[in-house]
XYZ file of C-alpha atoms in Angstrom:
494
model
C -22.612 -27.058 10.662
C -20.689 -26.271 7.478
C -24.328 -25.523 5.958
C -24.928 -22.787 8.142
C -21.177 -21.257 7.904
C -21.948 -21.265 3.869
C -25.287 -19.421 5.050
C -23.789 -16.716 6.776
C -21.226 -15.767 4.732
C -23.369 -15.684 1.785
C -25.541 -13.058 3.144
C -22.479 -11.560 4.398
C -21.106 -11.590 0.915
C -24.354 -9.993 -0.645
C -24.371 -7.127 2.228
C -21.069 -6.259 1.070
C -22.285 -5.603 -3.024
C -25.510 -3.922 -1.474
C -23.586 -1.239 -0.377
C -21.609 -1.437 -3.721
C -25.060 -1.715 -5.541
C -24.626 -4.494 -7.504
C -25.723 -8.057 -6.449
C -23.329 -11.443 -7.133
C -24.159 -14.654 -8.257
C -21.157 -17.432 -8.323
C -19.748 -19.189 -11.602
C -17.935 -22.226 -10.160
C -17.402 -23.097 -13.730
C -15.314 -20.025 -14.287
C -11.925 -19.398 -13.581
C -11.749 -15.486 -14.527
C -13.642 -12.880 -12.723
C -16.245 -11.043 -15.004
C -18.004 -8.016 -13.822
C -20.106 -4.926 -13.103
C -21.234 -2.134 -16.004
C -19.907 0.708 -15.992
C -23.053 2.615 -14.931
C -23.119 0.393 -12.042
C -19.782 1.981 -11.060
C -20.857 5.775 -11.665
C -23.523 5.155 -9.427
C -23.472 1.966 -6.689
C -27.138 2.502 -5.157
C -28.718 1.635 -8.281
C -28.678 -1.970 -10.563
C -29.320 -3.911 -7.862
C -30.467 -6.430 -10.324
C -27.567 -6.641 -12.167
C -25.943 -10.771 -11.716
C -22.042 -10.840 -12.013
C -20.481 -13.833 -12.035
C -17.433 -13.795 -9.677
C -14.416 -15.957 -9.280
C -14.871 -18.030 -6.164
C -12.659 -16.768 -3.046
C -9.133 -17.929 -2.574
C -9.057 -17.929 0.984
C -6.574 -20.318 3.327
C -8.224 -20.701 6.746
C -5.559 -20.529 9.838
C -5.982 -24.288 10.274
C -4.811 -24.717 6.592
C -2.468 -22.362 6.136
C -0.418 -23.852 9.648
C -0.521 -27.134 8.508
C 0.763 -26.177 4.982
C 3.870 -24.491 6.556
C 4.531 -27.470 8.892
C 3.917 -30.374 6.823
C 4.017 -29.252 3.284
C 5.822 -26.697 0.744
C 6.801 -24.250 3.321
C 6.564 -20.519 2.466
C 9.402 -18.640 1.467
C 12.043 -17.957 4.115
C 13.541 -14.723 4.619
C 16.603 -14.352 6.181
C 18.592 -11.777 8.313
C 18.525 -8.441 6.338
C 16.946 -9.927 3.265
C 14.636 -7.089 3.328
C 17.176 -4.757 2.924
C 19.775 -6.667 1.064
C 21.924 -3.973 0.325
C 21.024 -2.331 3.710
C 19.543 0.480 2.090
C 16.398 -0.471 0.053
C 14.506 -2.740 -1.454
C 11.582 -2.836 -4.445
C 8.265 -3.481 -3.111
C 4.389 -3.240 -4.334
C 3.060 0.527 -4.070
C -0.412 -0.394 -5.760
C -3.231 1.805 -5.555
C -4.773 -0.832 -3.313
C -1.869 -0.833 -0.968
C -1.780 3.217 -1.207
C -5.433 2.858 0.170
C -4.780 0.827 2.985
C -2.051 3.445 4.134
C -3.896 6.075 4.045
C -6.830 4.293 6.566
C -3.992 3.229 8.769
C -2.518 6.795 8.719
C -5.528 8.835 8.090
C -8.146 7.267 10.504
C -10.973 9.403 10.692
C -9.165 11.645 8.685
C -10.861 10.245 5.376
C -14.482 10.756 4.513
C -16.075 7.475 5.817
C -19.430 6.668 5.289
C -22.384 4.313 6.690
C -24.086 2.405 4.105
C -26.372 -0.327 4.800
C -24.882 -0.870 8.470
C -21.273 -0.992 7.325
C -19.065 1.682 7.679
C -16.616 2.320 4.693
C -14.102 4.840 3.192
C -14.630 5.148 -0.785
C -11.369 5.960 -2.583
C -11.635 6.732 -6.507
C -9.284 5.232 -9.077
C -7.674 7.172 -11.892
C -10.229 9.000 -13.545
C -12.273 6.541 -14.754
C -10.909 3.382 -13.529
C -13.142 2.508 -10.886
C -13.430 2.423 -7.388
C -12.359 1.014 -4.096
C -14.495 0.597 -0.663
C -12.208 -0.047 2.534
C -13.598 -1.513 5.456
C -12.204 -2.499 9.047
C -12.674 -5.391 10.892
C -11.704 -6.803 14.342
C -11.602 -10.451 13.350
C -8.527 -10.684 10.335
C -7.319 -14.331 11.054
C -11.060 -15.738 10.348
C -11.999 -16.612 6.817
C -14.351 -14.396 6.452
C -13.558 -11.280 8.489
C -16.782 -9.427 9.555
C -16.908 -6.047 8.584
C -17.908 -3.426 11.140
C -20.698 -0.717 11.441
C -20.135 2.482 12.574
C -20.085 2.188 16.064
C -17.550 -1.095 16.583
C -15.800 0.445 13.234
C -14.716 3.493 14.917
C -12.984 1.623 18.421
C -10.875 -0.179 16.019
C -9.965 2.490 13.740
C -8.946 4.755 16.552
C -6.551 1.746 17.422
C -4.330 1.950 14.315
C -1.062 2.937 15.120
C 1.308 4.733 12.720
C 3.742 2.467 12.901
C 1.478 -0.084 11.483
C 2.396 1.701 8.051
C 5.915 0.376 8.644
C 4.733 -3.033 8.915
C 2.567 -2.829 6.260
C 5.647 -1.867 3.805
C 7.281 -4.739 5.107
C 4.502 -7.270 3.566
C 4.723 -4.650 0.383
C 7.977 -5.194 -0.340
C 7.958 -9.050 0.801
C 4.651 -9.483 -1.605
C 6.924 -7.855 -4.471
C 9.360 -11.013 -4.647
C 6.667 -13.635 -5.337
C 6.174 -14.669 -8.526
C 3.000 -15.543 -8.093
C 1.780 -13.207 -5.152
C -2.108 -14.754 -5.110
C -0.385 -18.304 -4.876
C 1.835 -17.993 -2.963
C 2.716 -16.546 1.016
C 5.402 -15.691 2.714
C 6.848 -16.394 6.679
C 8.631 -13.966 8.953
C 10.254 -14.369 12.120
C 10.493 -12.226 15.276
C 13.877 -11.884 14.929
C 13.692 -10.307 11.618
C 11.015 -8.055 12.503
C 12.779 -6.880 15.236
C 16.142 -6.058 12.948
C 13.545 -4.477 10.478
C 11.623 -2.284 12.562
C 14.910 -1.131 14.910
C 12.780 -2.596 17.696
C 15.751 -4.729 18.125
C 17.840 -1.435 19.658
C 15.650 -0.779 22.706
C 17.113 -1.828 25.397
C 14.107 -0.142 27.870
C 11.718 -3.095 26.876
C 12.261 -6.736 27.580
C 11.668 -9.120 24.616
C 7.924 -10.221 26.090
C 7.066 -6.246 25.490
C 8.792 -6.309 21.914
C 6.825 -8.873 20.503
C 3.568 -8.047 22.127
C 4.108 -4.543 20.034
C 4.731 -6.559 17.198
C 1.790 -8.767 17.205
C -0.748 -6.012 17.800
C 1.074 -4.007 14.806
C 1.102 -7.013 12.888
C -2.489 -7.385 12.693
C -3.342 -4.054 11.794
C -3.039 -4.172 8.330
C -4.596 -7.324 8.031
C -7.734 -5.568 9.612
C -8.384 -2.990 6.506
C -10.379 -4.789 4.060
C -11.498 -3.549 0.744
C -13.648 -4.831 -2.698
C -12.637 -3.276 -5.658
C -14.604 -2.444 -8.886
C -12.757 -1.422 -12.461
C -14.719 -0.696 -15.559
C -13.080 -2.003 -18.982
C -9.857 -0.332 -19.908
C -8.562 -1.247 -23.476
C -8.457 -5.298 -24.075
C -8.369 -5.601 -20.181
C -12.216 -6.588 -19.352
C -14.236 -5.585 -16.283
C -13.456 -6.656 -13.452
C -14.775 -6.994 -9.453
C -12.325 -8.491 -6.514
C -14.736 -9.564 -3.330
C -12.163 -11.154 -1.936
C -12.235 -8.358 1.173
C -8.682 -9.426 2.451
C -5.866 -7.264 1.429
C -3.419 -9.294 3.426
C -4.566 -12.818 4.990
C -2.442 -13.515 8.179
C -1.696 -16.183 10.626
C -0.007 -15.767 13.562
C 2.063 -18.205 15.451
C 3.097 -17.451 18.824
C 5.453 -19.112 21.161
C 5.144 -19.014 24.832
C 6.841 -19.602 28.347
C 5.852 -19.967 31.739
C 8.005 -17.724 33.877
C 8.593 -18.648 37.619
C 5.469 -16.945 39.195
C 3.413 -18.636 36.642
C 2.937 -15.984 34.204
C 2.890 -16.597 30.524
C 5.312 -14.626 28.767
C 5.927 -14.502 24.864
C 9.402 -15.674 23.911
C 8.812 -15.982 20.005
C 6.506 -15.430 17.057
C 5.856 -15.569 13.144
C 3.846 -14.432 10.671
C 2.303 -15.941 7.614
C 0.944 -13.594 5.005
C -0.764 -14.413 2.022
C -1.780 -11.749 -0.035
C -5.228 -11.588 -1.509
C -7.121 -11.776 -5.349
C -6.073 -7.848 -5.824
C -2.563 -9.462 -6.777
C -3.868 -10.609 -10.094
C -4.947 -7.539 -11.282
C -2.513 -5.232 -9.696
C 0.889 -7.647 -9.205
C 0.154 -9.931 -12.405
C 3.386 -8.925 -15.034
C 1.501 -10.680 -17.489
C -2.023 -9.323 -17.709
C -2.489 -6.101 -15.755
C -1.219 -3.051 -14.305
C 2.467 -4.005 -12.020
C 3.124 -1.199 -9.164
C 5.790 -1.129 -7.873
C 8.590 0.978 -5.944
C 11.483 1.729 -3.766
C 11.452 1.888 -0.153
C 13.834 2.630 2.354
C 15.205 1.395 5.636
C 15.789 4.572 6.819
C 11.840 5.464 6.434
C 10.359 1.910 7.894
C 12.247 2.528 10.825
C 11.730 6.864 11.325
C 8.055 5.218 11.000
C 8.218 2.334 13.618
C 10.618 5.113 15.786
C 8.113 8.081 16.026
C 5.326 5.925 16.632
C 2.056 8.644 17.901
C 4.533 11.216 18.804
C 4.670 12.497 15.028
C 1.554 11.207 13.423
C 2.012 14.395 11.148
C 5.306 13.260 10.122
C 4.256 9.629 9.862
C 1.410 10.850 7.541
C 3.724 12.812 5.685
C 6.297 9.854 5.421
C 3.214 7.342 3.852
C 2.144 9.456 1.566
C 5.843 10.466 0.156
C 6.452 6.451 -0.039
C 3.781 6.026 -1.929
C 3.150 9.422 -4.163
C 6.482 10.592 -5.252
C 8.084 8.659 -8.095
C 11.040 8.877 -10.433
C 8.830 10.767 -13.087
C 6.998 12.738 -10.429
C 7.246 16.447 -11.129
C 4.426 17.947 -9.603
C 4.787 20.599 -6.632
C 2.559 20.266 -3.482
C 0.687 22.881 -2.279
C 1.087 23.827 0.997
C -2.366 23.838 2.123
C -1.982 20.187 0.645
C 0.821 18.917 2.858
C -0.924 20.594 5.885
C -4.075 18.573 4.906
C -2.134 14.966 4.498
C -0.335 15.566 7.944
C -3.624 16.890 10.256
C -6.052 16.438 8.393
C -8.335 18.688 6.163
C -11.008 19.701 9.153
C -8.110 20.803 11.356
C -6.722 22.741 8.737
C -10.180 24.382 8.515
C -10.479 24.993 11.870
C -7.181 26.813 12.589
C -8.516 29.369 10.171
C -10.767 30.412 13.290
C -7.989 29.397 15.834
C -5.021 31.704 16.475
C -3.534 29.288 18.945
C -4.259 26.370 16.675
C -2.147 27.906 13.671
C 0.417 28.750 16.148
C 0.745 25.005 17.300
C 0.487 23.716 13.576
C 2.679 25.933 12.342
C 4.747 24.363 15.125
C 4.211 20.914 14.299
C 4.584 21.433 10.775
C 8.450 22.842 11.020
C 9.304 19.541 13.502
C 7.567 17.004 11.183
C 9.498 18.304 8.461
C 12.551 17.832 10.240
C 12.003 14.528 11.095
C 10.678 13.635 7.428
C 14.189 15.184 6.423
C 15.735 12.610 8.792
C 14.142 9.561 6.959
C 16.158 10.738 3.694
C 13.398 12.993 2.226
C 14.478 16.260 0.791
C 11.677 19.070 0.617
C 12.452 22.011 -1.757
C 10.438 25.448 -1.312
C 9.322 25.888 -4.697
C 7.173 29.035 -3.888
C 7.011 30.499 -0.553
C 8.728 33.176 2.110
C 12.778 31.941 3.202
C 11.634 31.899 6.444
C 9.487 28.414 6.155
C 13.197 27.028 5.406
C 15.137 28.867 7.436
C 16.825 26.872 10.426
C 17.205 29.912 12.524
C 14.194 30.344 14.957
C 12.823 33.896 14.389
C 9.239 35.231 15.129
C 6.870 34.577 12.137
C 5.609 37.161 10.314
C 2.149 38.959 10.131
C -0.362 36.871 7.787
C 2.330 34.044 8.188
C -0.802 30.943 7.916
C -1.744 32.315 4.310
C 2.167 32.159 3.793
C 2.285 28.273 4.752
C -1.201 27.560 2.865
C 0.453 28.823 0.040
C 3.212 28.145 -0.418
C 4.702 25.307 -2.915
C 7.022 22.280 -2.264
C 8.924 19.684 -4.218
C 9.850 16.484 -2.816
C 12.962 14.701 -3.921
C 13.564 10.941 -3.409
C 15.855 10.120 -0.838
C 19.744 9.513 -2.003
C 19.687 5.786 -1.099
C 16.481 5.590 -3.987
C 18.433 7.714 -6.532
C 21.889 5.424 -5.935
C 19.621 1.896 -6.559
C 17.953 3.445 -9.822
C 21.720 4.550 -10.542
C 22.857 1.284 -10.148
C 20.205 -0.442 -11.626
C 20.558 1.549 -14.721
C 24.549 0.970 -14.949
C 24.190 -2.504 -14.200
C 21.646 -3.117 -17.159
C 24.270 -0.656 -19.529
C 26.991 -3.220 -18.626
C 24.729 -5.883 -19.952
C 25.082 -4.672 -23.483
C 21.049 -4.372 -23.861
C 20.830 -0.617 -25.240
C 20.212 -0.434 -27.506
C 16.605 -2.236 -27.529
C 15.081 -2.669 -31.184
C 11.705 -1.417 -31.814
C 10.897 -4.225 -33.508
C 11.543 -6.353 -30.261
C 9.726 -4.379 -28.448
C 6.327 -3.775 -30.640
C 6.772 -7.831 -31.067
C 6.633 -8.033 -27.194
C 3.857 -5.778 -26.695
C 1.801 -7.961 -29.483
C 2.489 -10.853 -28.375
C 1.116 -9.564 -24.773
C -2.309 -8.578 -27.354
C -1.953 -5.033 -25.732
C -2.844 -1.807 -27.899
C -0.243 0.715 -28.175
C -2.705 2.861 -25.583
C -2.693 0.281 -23.197
C 1.026 -0.061 -23.396
C 1.175 3.481 -22.964
C -0.619 3.900 -20.297
C 0.864 0.999 -18.340
C 4.477 2.810 -18.954
C 2.859 6.138 -17.621
C 3.427 7.468 -21.479
C 1.883 9.190 -24.497
C 0.911 7.078 -27.247
C 3.285 9.000 -29.420
C 6.030 8.006 -26.915
C 5.301 4.237 -27.720
C 5.324 4.987 -32.115
C 8.773 6.683 -31.754
C 10.102 3.795 -29.276
C 8.775 1.253 -31.829
C 9.389 2.343 -34.773
C 12.887 3.613 -33.950
C 13.272 7.199 -33.535
C 13.395 7.247 -30.301
C 15.768 5.132 -27.791
C 14.304 4.252 -24.168
C 15.980 6.057 -21.760
C 17.831 4.617 -19.176
C 15.462 5.478 -16.116
C 12.749 3.760 -18.403
C 14.656 0.717 -19.473
C 14.199 -1.303 -15.992
C 10.098 -0.251 -16.191
C 10.132 -1.434 -19.663
C 11.888 -4.395 -19.416
C 9.947 -6.020 -16.195
C 6.466 -5.042 -18.076
C 6.871 -6.563 -21.321
C 9.167 -9.642 -19.825
C 12.026 -9.148 -21.831
C 14.797 -10.841 -20.466
C 18.338 -9.697 -20.291
C 19.566 -13.302 -22.018
C 17.283 -12.552 -25.150
C 19.207 -9.240 -26.103
């Protein structure tokens, strides 16, 4: 039976990589993942004969996970309100990989899905020249090797995705960022914490069984999104492929009680979550990129409260959370904002449908108010004043083009800005400024990083690195926390 399972899994893994245009062979003596050449990345339909050694999958089946939880070192427990220790914000992993999961959950069929070799997938380009990520969906995320679905079955799963699952996804993103080595650790959260984090605890119209049933379905949905990642060589970082398809490996433990009439009622649940191998490359402070940001309690609870009623607002909130960073300065075109909220096809269709244009203009007005309630401020950079007027007025002739051609600038919620300011002040209070350029240079060299790679990691220019390391420029309060985190420079060293 075990041999049959291994054979089936081997065939399934081979199928996945036929989609990517690569053939994988296992190298059990290698502990690193060594991958695909750049030519294969450019054309995933060629190079089928390439042999790629790859790290064995790091999967924990449900029985083993439960056994570890019950009898071994237990996963990290999170106390009440620990997700938002200041009652407002928390650090979260907001990497490109996790951004794609959020897109799938919120955008659904607004994305460009393709059927290739009997597998339905969404292909996401990484930053220019930095590879591709292929997303799939499954209906059995709890199994060790979940099955990726073909178009007909995948469409059923995608249609069931709920915007509220994005709130659960953000909770996972926050908790995984707190682990020192997320590729080898896991965490567990229980129903009391989840009811508080999502705001469901305030719902008096639902009994506990109903609340927990909602949570059970939503806890599974982020884990129903799978991915295969291929990245070319970047500086001293070698090319790699992560063929472990699980982004979130989950196991949900449910407790039931039988009522007087013999019905089973859900009275408690726990979810045990382990992140996939992708964290070695996207949440590894010592080797690769470390993508983190800040999420707010308002955003998480607003996502959960609006549900499917304001899907456009939910999509905007998800996009803002992953895209708007402290150093973000670009404006968003009105057309782009509409496409994020309602999909490019619907925006295009509205060009020929007057009634649809009116409805979408009404929806945008409502959804921007919801976004504002979650703490995000939208500033109209270019466009007519009526777009931000609080008074209801008849829209002028040509209003649709005015909406599409408007330019918006979004600002981080006040809670995030307070958190950033507080962190900077705490760093100053510890007398770690100014940092010696020599200390920064030696820390960079100790990691084997080039100036170009360090600049990319910091999202700065090489000239900025030169100026900092030669002492002609001091690291700003805004950049200091990220620099310390990236180079793993501890406060007690200065």
